[in-house]
Amino acid sequence: MINNSFEFSSDDDSDASPHDMEGNSSDLEGGTTNMNGLSLNSYSSGLQTQLQRDLDRQHLLSDRPRAGIYENVISEGIEGMEHQERYERLLRRAQVEDLTEVSGIGCLYQSGVDRLGRPVIVFCGKWFPAQNLDLEKALLYLIKLLDPIVKGDYVIAYFHTLTSTSNYPSLHWLREVYSVLPYKYKKNLKAFYIVHPTFWTKMMTWWFTTFMAPAIKAKVHSLPGVEHLYSAITKDQLEIPAYITEYDMATNGLHYFNPVPTAS
């Protein structure tokens, strides 16, 4: 079941950013394409089925009689309390369990701060073995790393460079993660950069920000290359694996983007 937690929709405190989502509608209308030479037909077919189910659910919710609104508010309040209790249990586990299985992979870590002094969280999609990893421990490591950070503003840089379908977690797991993360994670996230986006990431972004997280829609920015990040994050504060910069230079060239100097 999809957790329709739309209580965050009124809180749109995203940054005014020079980065915009690039070509999402045209890419989605164009159908399934290849990602780094890999066919996405089978994965996209399942995703499209889930999208249709979500659309049908939204129609049912919109047709629900207003007489049940009060009961729905109480139900969502109780559900929110249950999620908070579950998060606190997971946080306690994250602080005591051995999570070296996940931390040793190096796919998720903090890398300096952006130009406004906010912590930058880096996630490397290629290094996330979604099909061969204990996803419960992955969630625990995510909580352990982010819980002290999300008490204030922060940004995320997700590198989709050279990922394959084996790196994609299930939609069920993504919904589960989002539903258990408290409000501070959504509110204090100020920007979510997707570097080297593909059809899959744009489709997933559309689905996720439409049905799960409308409040962060304006905070998501798709960037075609690493250097586009430098207007928000200085180069010395961005620590990323060599394969990302090598791919970037092979694809975009050595000097393809000159960030606009910031006012001193």
mmCIF file with all atom_site columns, C-alpha atoms in Angstrom, residues 3-187:
data_model
loop_
_atom_site.group_PDB
_atom_site.id
_atom_site.type_symbol
_atom_site.label_atom_id
_atom_site.label_alt_id
_atom_site.label_comp_id
_atom_site.label_asym_id
_atom_site.label_entity_id
_atom_site.label_seq_id
_atom_site.pdbx_PDB_ins_code
_atom_site.Cartn_x
_atom_site.Cartn_y
_atom_site.Cartn_z
_atom_site.occupancy
_atom_site.B_iso_or_equiv
_atom_site.pdbx_formal_charge
_atom_site.auth_seq_id
_atom_site.auth_comp_id
_atom_site.auth_asym_id
_atom_site.auth_atom_id
_atom_site.pdbx_PDB_model_num
ATOM 1   C CA . ASN A 1 3   ? 1.580   5.830  2.126   1.00 0.00 ? 3   ASN A CA 1
ATOM 2   C CA . ASN A 1 4   ? 0.017   9.053  0.857   1.00 0.00 ? 4   ASN A CA 1
ATOM 3   C CA . SER A 1 5   ? 1.805   11.403 3.255   1.00 0.00 ? 5   SER A CA 1
ATOM 4   C CA . PHE A 1 6   ? 0.934   14.704 1.660   1.00 0.00 ? 6   PHE A CA 1
ATOM 5   C CA . GLU A 1 7   ? 1.211   16.712 4.843   1.00 0.00 ? 7   GLU A CA 1
ATOM 6   C CA . PHE A 1 8   ? 4.515   18.090 3.575   1.00 0.00 ? 8   PHE A CA 1
ATOM 7   C CA . SER A 1 9   ? 3.069   19.631 0.438   1.00 0.00 ? 9   SER A CA 1
ATOM 8   C CA . SER A 1 10  ? 2.502   23.021 2.015   1.00 0.00 ? 10  SER A CA 1
ATOM 9   C CA . ASP A 1 11  ? 6.122   23.335 3.082   1.00 0.00 ? 11  ASP A CA 1
ATOM 10  C CA . ASP A 1 12  ? 8.000   24.312 -0.045  1.00 0.00 ? 12  ASP A CA 1
ATOM 11  C CA . ASP A 1 13  ? 11.214  25.934 1.163   1.00 0.00 ? 13  ASP A CA 1
ATOM 12  C CA . SER A 1 14  ? 13.459  24.833 -1.673  1.00 0.00 ? 14  SER A CA 1
ATOM 13  C CA . ASP A 1 15  ? 16.314  27.049 -2.790  1.00 0.00 ? 15  ASP A CA 1
ATOM 14  C CA . ALA A 1 16  ? 16.167  29.409 -5.700  1.00 0.00 ? 16  ALA A CA 1
ATOM 15  C CA . SER A 1 17  ? 18.573  27.471 -7.897  1.00 0.00 ? 17  SER A CA 1
ATOM 16  C CA . PRO A 1 18  ? 19.973  27.928 -11.400 1.00 0.00 ? 18  PRO A CA 1
ATOM 17  C CA . HIS A 1 19  ? 19.458  24.202 -11.986 1.00 0.00 ? 19  HIS A CA 1
ATOM 18  C CA . ASP A 1 20  ? 16.197  23.022 -13.475 1.00 0.00 ? 20  ASP A CA 1
ATOM 19  C CA . MET A 1 21  ? 14.805  19.641 -14.429 1.00 0.00 ? 21  MET A CA 1
ATOM 20  C CA . GLU A 1 22  ? 15.834  19.280 -18.042 1.00 0.00 ? 22  GLU A CA 1
ATOM 21  C CA . GLY A 1 23  ? 13.493  17.796 -20.578 1.00 0.00 ? 23  GLY A CA 1
ATOM 22  C CA . ASN A 1 24  ? 11.488  15.551 -18.256 1.00 0.00 ? 24  ASN A CA 1
ATOM 23  C CA . SER A 1 25  ? 8.214   15.712 -20.154 1.00 0.00 ? 25  SER A CA 1
ATOM 24  C CA . SER A 1 26  ? 9.697   15.116 -23.578 1.00 0.00 ? 26  SER A CA 1
ATOM 25  C CA . ASP A 1 27  ? 11.792  12.216 -22.328 1.00 0.00 ? 27  ASP A CA 1
ATOM 26  C CA . LEU A 1 28  ? 8.829   10.571 -20.651 1.00 0.00 ? 28  LEU A CA 1
ATOM 27  C CA . GLU A 1 29  ? 6.696   10.925 -23.743 1.00 0.00 ? 29  GLU A CA 1
ATOM 28  C CA . GLY A 1 30  ? 9.415   9.461  -25.918 1.00 0.00 ? 30  GLY A CA 1
ATOM 29  C CA . GLY A 1 31  ? 9.100   5.945  -24.480 1.00 0.00 ? 31  GLY A CA 1
ATOM 30  C CA . THR A 1 32  ? 11.713  3.567  -23.152 1.00 0.00 ? 32  THR A CA 1
ATOM 31  C CA . THR A 1 33  ? 15.300  4.228  -24.167 1.00 0.00 ? 33  THR A CA 1
ATOM 32  C CA . ASN A 1 34  ? 18.647  2.691  -23.345 1.00 0.00 ? 34  ASN A CA 1
ATOM 33  C CA . MET A 1 35  ? 20.622  3.708  -20.274 1.00 0.00 ? 35  MET A CA 1
ATOM 34  C CA . ASN A 1 36  ? 24.373  3.563  -20.839 1.00 0.00 ? 36  ASN A CA 1
ATOM 35  C CA . GLY A 1 37  ? 23.756  0.859  -23.420 1.00 0.00 ? 37  GLY A CA 1
ATOM 36  C CA . LEU A 1 38  ? 21.429  -1.201 -21.191 1.00 0.00 ? 38  LEU A CA 1
ATOM 37  C CA . SER A 1 39  ? 17.833  -1.963 -22.127 1.00 0.00 ? 39  SER A CA 1
ATOM 38  C CA . LEU A 1 40  ? 15.207  -0.822 -19.630 1.00 0.00 ? 40  LEU A CA 1
ATOM 39  C CA . ASN A 1 41  ? 12.197  -2.456 -21.259 1.00 0.00 ? 41  ASN A CA 1
ATOM 40  C CA . SER A 1 42  ? 11.576  -5.072 -18.572 1.00 0.00 ? 42  SER A CA 1
ATOM 41  C CA . TYR A 1 43  ? 12.140  -2.724 -15.643 1.00 0.00 ? 43  TYR A CA 1
ATOM 42  C CA . SER A 1 44  ? 10.092  0.105  -17.178 1.00 0.00 ? 44  SER A CA 1
ATOM 43  C CA . SER A 1 45  ? 7.211   -2.271 -17.871 1.00 0.00 ? 45  SER A CA 1
ATOM 44  C CA . GLY A 1 46  ? 6.885   -3.055 -14.169 1.00 0.00 ? 46  GLY A CA 1
ATOM 45  C CA . LEU A 1 47  ? 7.276   0.604  -13.263 1.00 0.00 ? 47  LEU A CA 1
ATOM 46  C CA . GLN A 1 48  ? 4.544   1.646  -15.703 1.00 0.00 ? 48  GLN A CA 1
ATOM 47  C CA . THR A 1 49  ? 2.203   -0.930 -14.143 1.00 0.00 ? 49  THR A CA 1
ATOM 48  C CA . GLN A 1 50  ? 2.874   0.575  -10.709 1.00 0.00 ? 50  GLN A CA 1
ATOM 49  C CA . LEU A 1 51  ? 2.318   4.084  -12.083 1.00 0.00 ? 51  LEU A CA 1
ATOM 50  C CA . GLN A 1 52  ? -1.101  3.078  -13.399 1.00 0.00 ? 52  GLN A CA 1
ATOM 51  C CA . ARG A 1 53  ? -2.026  1.577  -10.026 1.00 0.00 ? 53  ARG A CA 1
ATOM 52  C CA . ASP A 1 54  ? -1.035  4.805  -8.309  1.00 0.00 ? 54  ASP A CA 1
ATOM 53  C CA . LEU A 1 55  ? -3.089  6.860  -10.749 1.00 0.00 ? 55  LEU A CA 1
ATOM 54  C CA . ASP A 1 56  ? -6.117  4.630  -10.151 1.00 0.00 ? 56  ASP A CA 1
ATOM 55  C CA . ARG A 1 57  ? -5.640  5.009  -6.405  1.00 0.00 ? 57  ARG A CA 1
ATOM 56  C CA . GLN A 1 58  ? -5.539  8.789  -6.699  1.00 0.00 ? 58  GLN A CA 1
ATOM 57  C CA . HIS A 1 59  ? -8.848  8.740  -8.580  1.00 0.00 ? 59  HIS A CA 1
ATOM 58  C CA . LEU A 1 60  ? -10.403 6.595  -5.843  1.00 0.00 ? 60  LEU A CA 1
ATOM 59  C CA . LEU A 1 61  ? -9.138  8.929  -3.140  1.00 0.00 ? 61  LEU A CA 1
ATOM 60  C CA . SER A 1 62  ? -10.490 11.977 -4.945  1.00 0.00 ? 62  SER A CA 1
ATOM 61  C CA . ASP A 1 63  ? -13.942 10.339 -5.163  1.00 0.00 ? 63  ASP A CA 1
ATOM 62  C CA . ARG A 1 64  ? -14.068 9.424  -1.457  1.00 0.00 ? 64  ARG A CA 1
ATOM 63  C CA . PRO A 1 65  ? -17.082 10.972 0.353   1.00 0.00 ? 65  PRO A CA 1
ATOM 64  C CA . ARG A 1 66  ? -16.274 13.979 2.534   1.00 0.00 ? 66  ARG A CA 1
ATOM 65  C CA . ALA A 1 67  ? -18.136 12.360 5.447   1.00 0.00 ? 67  ALA A CA 1
ATOM 66  C CA . GLY A 1 68  ? -15.062 10.254 6.163   1.00 0.00 ? 68  GLY A CA 1
ATOM 67  C CA . ILE A 1 69  ? -12.531 13.111 6.313   1.00 0.00 ? 69  ILE A CA 1
ATOM 68  C CA . TYR A 1 70  ? -12.472 13.270 10.113  1.00 0.00 ? 70  TYR A CA 1
ATOM 69  C CA . GLU A 1 71  ? -11.844 9.548  10.405  1.00 0.00 ? 71  GLU A CA 1
ATOM 70  C CA . ASN A 1 72  ? -9.069  9.814  7.810   1.00 0.00 ? 72  ASN A CA 1
ATOM 71  C CA . VAL A 1 73  ? -7.294  12.582 9.762   1.00 0.00 ? 73  VAL A CA 1
ATOM 72  C CA . ILE A 1 74  ? -7.345  10.494 12.942  1.00 0.00 ? 74  ILE A CA 1
ATOM 73  C CA . SER A 1 75  ? -6.144  7.425  11.044  1.00 0.00 ? 75  SER A CA 1
ATOM 74  C CA . GLU A 1 76  ? -3.233  9.334  9.448   1.00 0.00 ? 76  GLU A CA 1
ATOM 75  C CA . GLY A 1 77  ? -2.302  10.797 12.838  1.00 0.00 ? 77  GLY A CA 1
ATOM 76  C CA . ILE A 1 78  ? -2.099  7.347  14.403  1.00 0.00 ? 78  ILE A CA 1
ATOM 77  C CA . GLU A 1 79  ? -0.159  6.069  11.408  1.00 0.00 ? 79  GLU A CA 1
ATOM 78  C CA . GLY A 1 80  ? 2.284   8.969  11.770  1.00 0.00 ? 80  GLY A CA 1
ATOM 79  C CA . MET A 1 81  ? 2.866   8.090  15.411  1.00 0.00 ? 81  MET A CA 1
ATOM 80  C CA . GLU A 1 82  ? 3.512   4.484  14.455  1.00 0.00 ? 82  GLU A CA 1
ATOM 81  C CA . HIS A 1 83  ? 6.063   5.601  11.852  1.00 0.00 ? 83  HIS A CA 1
ATOM 82  C CA . GLN A 1 84  ? 7.817   7.798  14.420  1.00 0.00 ? 84  GLN A CA 1
ATOM 83  C CA . GLU A 1 85  ? 8.005   4.923  16.896  1.00 0.00 ? 85  GLU A CA 1
ATOM 84  C CA . ARG A 1 86  ? 9.377   2.635  14.219  1.00 0.00 ? 86  ARG A CA 1
ATOM 85  C CA . TYR A 1 87  ? 11.989  5.239  13.248  1.00 0.00 ? 87  TYR A CA 1
ATOM 86  C CA . GLU A 1 88  ? 13.152  5.538  16.848  1.00 0.00 ? 88  GLU A CA 1
ATOM 87  C CA . ARG A 1 89  ? 13.491  1.750  17.067  1.00 0.00 ? 89  ARG A CA 1
ATOM 88  C CA . LEU A 1 90  ? 15.504  1.706  13.844  1.00 0.00 ? 90  LEU A CA 1
ATOM 89  C CA . LEU A 1 91  ? 17.709  4.550  15.111  1.00 0.00 ? 91  LEU A CA 1
ATOM 90  C CA . ARG A 1 92  ? 18.505  2.609  18.282  1.00 0.00 ? 92  ARG A CA 1
ATOM 91  C CA . ARG A 1 93  ? 19.393  -0.446 16.192  1.00 0.00 ? 93  ARG A CA 1
ATOM 92  C CA . ALA A 1 94  ? 21.533  1.654  13.843  1.00 0.00 ? 94  ALA A CA 1
ATOM 93  C CA . GLN A 1 95  ? 23.594  2.892  16.749  1.00 0.00 ? 95  GLN A CA 1
ATOM 94  C CA . VAL A 1 96  ? 24.474  -0.574 18.066  1.00 0.00 ? 96  VAL A CA 1
ATOM 95  C CA . GLU A 1 97  ? 24.460  -2.977 15.101  1.00 0.00 ? 97  GLU A CA 1
ATOM 96  C CA . ASP A 1 98  ? 27.476  -3.779 12.945  1.00 0.00 ? 98  ASP A CA 1
ATOM 97  C CA . LEU A 1 99  ? 26.852  -2.043 9.598   1.00 0.00 ? 99  LEU A CA 1
ATOM 98  C CA . THR A 1 100 ? 30.291  -2.486 8.033   1.00 0.00 ? 100 THR A CA 1
ATOM 99  C CA . GLU A 1 101 ? 28.649  -4.595 5.320   1.00 0.00 ? 101 GLU A CA 1
ATOM 100 C CA . VAL A 1 102 ? 27.080  -1.380 4.009   1.00 0.00 ? 102 VAL A CA 1
ATOM 101 C CA . SER A 1 103 ? 29.547  1.294  5.106   1.00 0.00 ? 103 SER A CA 1
ATOM 102 C CA . GLY A 1 104 ? 32.412  -0.622 3.495   1.00 0.00 ? 104 GLY A CA 1
ATOM 103 C CA . ILE A 1 105 ? 30.809  -0.341 0.064   1.00 0.00 ? 105 ILE A CA 1
ATOM 104 C CA . GLY A 1 106 ? 31.342  3.415  -0.003  1.00 0.00 ? 106 GLY A CA 1
ATOM 105 C CA . CYS A 1 107 ? 28.179  4.246  -1.934  1.00 0.00 ? 107 CYS A CA 1
ATOM 106 C CA . LEU A 1 108 ? 26.846  6.738  0.650   1.00 0.00 ? 108 LEU A CA 1
ATOM 107 C CA . TYR A 1 109 ? 28.921  9.290  2.556   1.00 0.00 ? 109 TYR A CA 1
ATOM 108 C CA . GLN A 1 110 ? 29.277  12.950 3.498   1.00 0.00 ? 110 GLN A CA 1
ATOM 109 C CA . SER A 1 111 ? 31.530  15.026 1.257   1.00 0.00 ? 111 SER A CA 1
ATOM 110 C CA . GLY A 1 112 ? 32.244  18.510 2.565   1.00 0.00 ? 112 GLY A CA 1
ATOM 111 C CA . VAL A 1 113 ? 29.762  21.369 2.432   1.00 0.00 ? 113 VAL A CA 1
ATOM 112 C CA . ASP A 1 114 ? 28.178  23.467 -0.311  1.00 0.00 ? 114 ASP A CA 1
ATOM 113 C CA . ARG A 1 115 ? 28.741  27.186 -0.884  1.00 0.00 ? 115 ARG A CA 1
ATOM 114 C CA . LEU A 1 116 ? 26.227  27.976 1.859   1.00 0.00 ? 116 LEU A CA 1
ATOM 115 C CA . GLY A 1 117 ? 27.951  25.750 4.394   1.00 0.00 ? 117 GLY A CA 1
ATOM 116 C CA . ARG A 1 118 ? 25.391  22.936 4.269   1.00 0.00 ? 118 ARG A CA 1
ATOM 117 C CA . PRO A 1 119 ? 26.574  19.303 4.464   1.00 0.00 ? 119 PRO A CA 1
ATOM 118 C CA . VAL A 1 120 ? 26.702  17.488 1.127   1.00 0.00 ? 120 VAL A CA 1
ATOM 119 C CA . ILE A 1 121 ? 25.646  13.828 1.061   1.00 0.00 ? 121 ILE A CA 1
ATOM 120 C CA . VAL A 1 122 ? 26.957  11.830 -1.912  1.00 0.00 ? 122 VAL A CA 1
ATOM 121 C CA . PHE A 1 123 ? 25.281  8.682  -3.201  1.00 0.00 ? 123 PHE A CA 1
ATOM 122 C CA . CYS A 1 124 ? 26.936  6.650  -5.986  1.00 0.00 ? 124 CYS A CA 1
ATOM 123 C CA . GLY A 1 125 ? 24.343  4.504  -7.727  1.00 0.00 ? 125 GLY A CA 1
ATOM 124 C CA . LYS A 1 126 ? 26.842  2.181  -9.396  1.00 0.00 ? 126 LYS A CA 1
ATOM 125 C CA . TRP A 1 127 ? 28.218  1.071  -6.040  1.00 0.00 ? 127 TRP A CA 1
ATOM 126 C CA . PHE A 1 128 ? 24.812  0.214  -4.562  1.00 0.00 ? 128 PHE A CA 1
ATOM 127 C CA . PRO A 1 129 ? 24.333  -3.588 -4.976  1.00 0.00 ? 129 PRO A CA 1
ATOM 128 C CA . ALA A 1 130 ? 20.564  -3.533 -4.513  1.00 0.00 ? 130 ALA A CA 1
ATOM 129 C CA . GLN A 1 131 ? 20.134  -7.190 -5.486  1.00 0.00 ? 131 GLN A CA 1
ATOM 130 C CA . ASN A 1 132 ? 22.924  -8.522 -3.241  1.00 0.00 ? 132 ASN A CA 1
ATOM 131 C CA . LEU A 1 133 ? 22.613  -6.397 -0.121  1.00 0.00 ? 133 LEU A CA 1
ATOM 132 C CA . ASP A 1 134 ? 20.652  -6.636 3.104   1.00 0.00 ? 134 ASP A CA 1
ATOM 133 C CA . LEU A 1 135 ? 18.336  -3.679 2.483   1.00 0.00 ? 135 LEU A CA 1
ATOM 134 C CA . GLU A 1 136 ? 17.325  -3.574 6.131   1.00 0.00 ? 136 GLU A CA 1
ATOM 135 C CA . LYS A 1 137 ? 20.946  -2.858 7.026   1.00 0.00 ? 137 LYS A CA 1
ATOM 136 C CA . ALA A 1 138 ? 21.129  -0.354 4.178   1.00 0.00 ? 138 ALA A CA 1
ATOM 137 C CA . LEU A 1 139 ? 18.234  1.543  5.760   1.00 0.00 ? 139 LEU A CA 1
ATOM 138 C CA . LEU A 1 140 ? 19.913  1.383  9.176   1.00 0.00 ? 140 LEU A CA 1
ATOM 139 C CA . TYR A 1 141 ? 23.134  2.803  7.742   1.00 0.00 ? 141 TYR A CA 1
ATOM 140 C CA . LEU A 1 142 ? 21.205  5.582  5.991   1.00 0.00 ? 142 LEU A CA 1
ATOM 141 C CA . ILE A 1 143 ? 19.600  6.527  9.307   1.00 0.00 ? 143 ILE A CA 1
ATOM 142 C CA . LYS A 1 144 ? 22.873  6.307  11.223  1.00 0.00 ? 144 LYS A CA 1
ATOM 143 C CA . LEU A 1 145 ? 24.621  8.613  8.746   1.00 0.00 ? 145 LEU A CA 1
ATOM 144 C CA . LEU A 1 146 ? 21.849  11.152 8.224   1.00 0.00 ? 146 LEU A CA 1
ATOM 145 C CA . ASP A 1 147 ? 20.116  11.451 11.592  1.00 0.00 ? 147 ASP A CA 1
ATOM 146 C CA . PRO A 1 148 ? 22.666  13.904 13.072  1.00 0.00 ? 148 PRO A CA 1
ATOM 147 C CA . ILE A 1 149 ? 22.937  15.776 9.757   1.00 0.00 ? 149 ILE A CA 1
ATOM 148 C CA . VAL A 1 150 ? 19.262  16.350 8.985   1.00 0.00 ? 150 VAL A CA 1
ATOM 149 C CA . LYS A 1 151 ? 18.753  18.361 12.149  1.00 0.00 ? 151 LYS A CA 1
ATOM 150 C CA . GLY A 1 152 ? 19.854  21.281 9.957   1.00 0.00 ? 152 GLY A CA 1
ATOM 151 C CA . ASP A 1 153 ? 19.843  22.096 6.240   1.00 0.00 ? 153 ASP A CA 1
ATOM 152 C CA . TYR A 1 154 ? 21.616  19.673 3.904   1.00 0.00 ? 154 TYR A CA 1
ATOM 153 C CA . VAL A 1 155 ? 21.857  18.722 0.218   1.00 0.00 ? 155 VAL A CA 1
ATOM 154 C CA . ILE A 1 156 ? 22.218  15.428 -1.644  1.00 0.00 ? 156 ILE A CA 1
ATOM 155 C CA . ALA A 1 157 ? 24.195  14.732 -4.823  1.00 0.00 ? 157 ALA A CA 1
ATOM 156 C CA . TYR A 1 158 ? 23.155  11.470 -6.473  1.00 0.00 ? 158 TYR A CA 1
ATOM 157 C CA . PHE A 1 159 ? 25.417  10.176 -9.255  1.00 0.00 ? 159 PHE A CA 1
ATOM 158 C CA . HIS A 1 160 ? 23.586  7.875  -11.642 1.00 0.00 ? 160 HIS A CA 1
ATOM 159 C CA . THR A 1 161 ? 26.770  7.361  -13.646 1.00 0.00 ? 161 THR A CA 1
ATOM 160 C CA . LEU A 1 162 ? 27.150  3.885  -15.192 1.00 0.00 ? 162 LEU A CA 1
ATOM 161 C CA . THR A 1 163 ? 24.446  2.282  -13.068 1.00 0.00 ? 163 THR A CA 1
ATOM 162 C CA . SER A 1 164 ? 22.597  -0.837 -14.219 1.00 0.00 ? 164 SER A CA 1
ATOM 163 C CA . THR A 1 165 ? 19.298  -2.472 -13.344 1.00 0.00 ? 165 THR A CA 1
ATOM 164 C CA . SER A 1 166 ? 21.076  -4.513 -10.658 1.00 0.00 ? 166 SER A CA 1
ATOM 165 C CA . ASN A 1 167 ? 21.595  -1.242 -8.778  1.00 0.00 ? 167 ASN A CA 1
ATOM 166 C CA . TYR A 1 168 ? 17.889  -0.356 -8.679  1.00 0.00 ? 168 TYR A CA 1
ATOM 167 C CA . PRO A 1 169 ? 16.025  -1.066 -5.425  1.00 0.00 ? 169 PRO A CA 1
ATOM 168 C CA . SER A 1 170 ? 12.383  -2.100 -5.620  1.00 0.00 ? 170 SER A CA 1
ATOM 169 C CA . LEU A 1 171 ? 9.602   0.480  -5.572  1.00 0.00 ? 171 LEU A CA 1
ATOM 170 C CA . HIS A 1 172 ? 8.264   -1.198 -2.444  1.00 0.00 ? 172 HIS A CA 1
ATOM 171 C CA . TRP A 1 173 ? 11.539  -0.557 -0.624  1.00 0.00 ? 173 TRP A CA 1
ATOM 172 C CA . LEU A 1 174 ? 11.694  3.072  -1.771  1.00 0.00 ? 174 LEU A CA 1
ATOM 173 C CA . ARG A 1 175 ? 8.169   3.670  -0.476  1.00 0.00 ? 175 ARG A CA 1
ATOM 174 C CA . GLU A 1 176 ? 9.057   1.964  2.797   1.00 0.00 ? 176 GLU A CA 1
ATOM 175 C CA . VAL A 1 177 ? 12.151  4.122  3.295   1.00 0.00 ? 177 VAL A CA 1
ATOM 176 C CA . TYR A 1 178 ? 10.316  7.361  2.553   1.00 0.00 ? 178 TYR A CA 1
ATOM 177 C CA . SER A 1 179 ? 7.413   6.478  4.839   1.00 0.00 ? 179 SER A CA 1
ATOM 178 C CA . VAL A 1 180 ? 9.633   5.761  7.841   1.00 0.00 ? 180 VAL A CA 1
ATOM 179 C CA . LEU A 1 181 ? 11.858  8.856  7.554   1.00 0.00 ? 181 LEU A CA 1
ATOM 180 C CA . PRO A 1 182 ? 10.600  11.704 9.774   1.00 0.00 ? 182 PRO A CA 1
ATOM 181 C CA . TYR A 1 183 ? 9.544   15.156 8.680   1.00 0.00 ? 183 TYR A CA 1
ATOM 182 C CA . LYS A 1 184 ? 12.964  16.711 9.342   1.00 0.00 ? 184 LYS A CA 1
ATOM 183 C CA . TYR A 1 185 ? 14.458  14.691 6.472   1.00 0.00 ? 185 TYR A CA 1
ATOM 184 C CA . LYS A 1 186 ? 12.071  16.282 3.970   1.00 0.00 ? 186 LYS A CA 1
ATOM 185 C CA . LYS A 1 187 ? 11.959  19.782 5.439   1.00 0.00 ? 187 LYS A CA 1
#
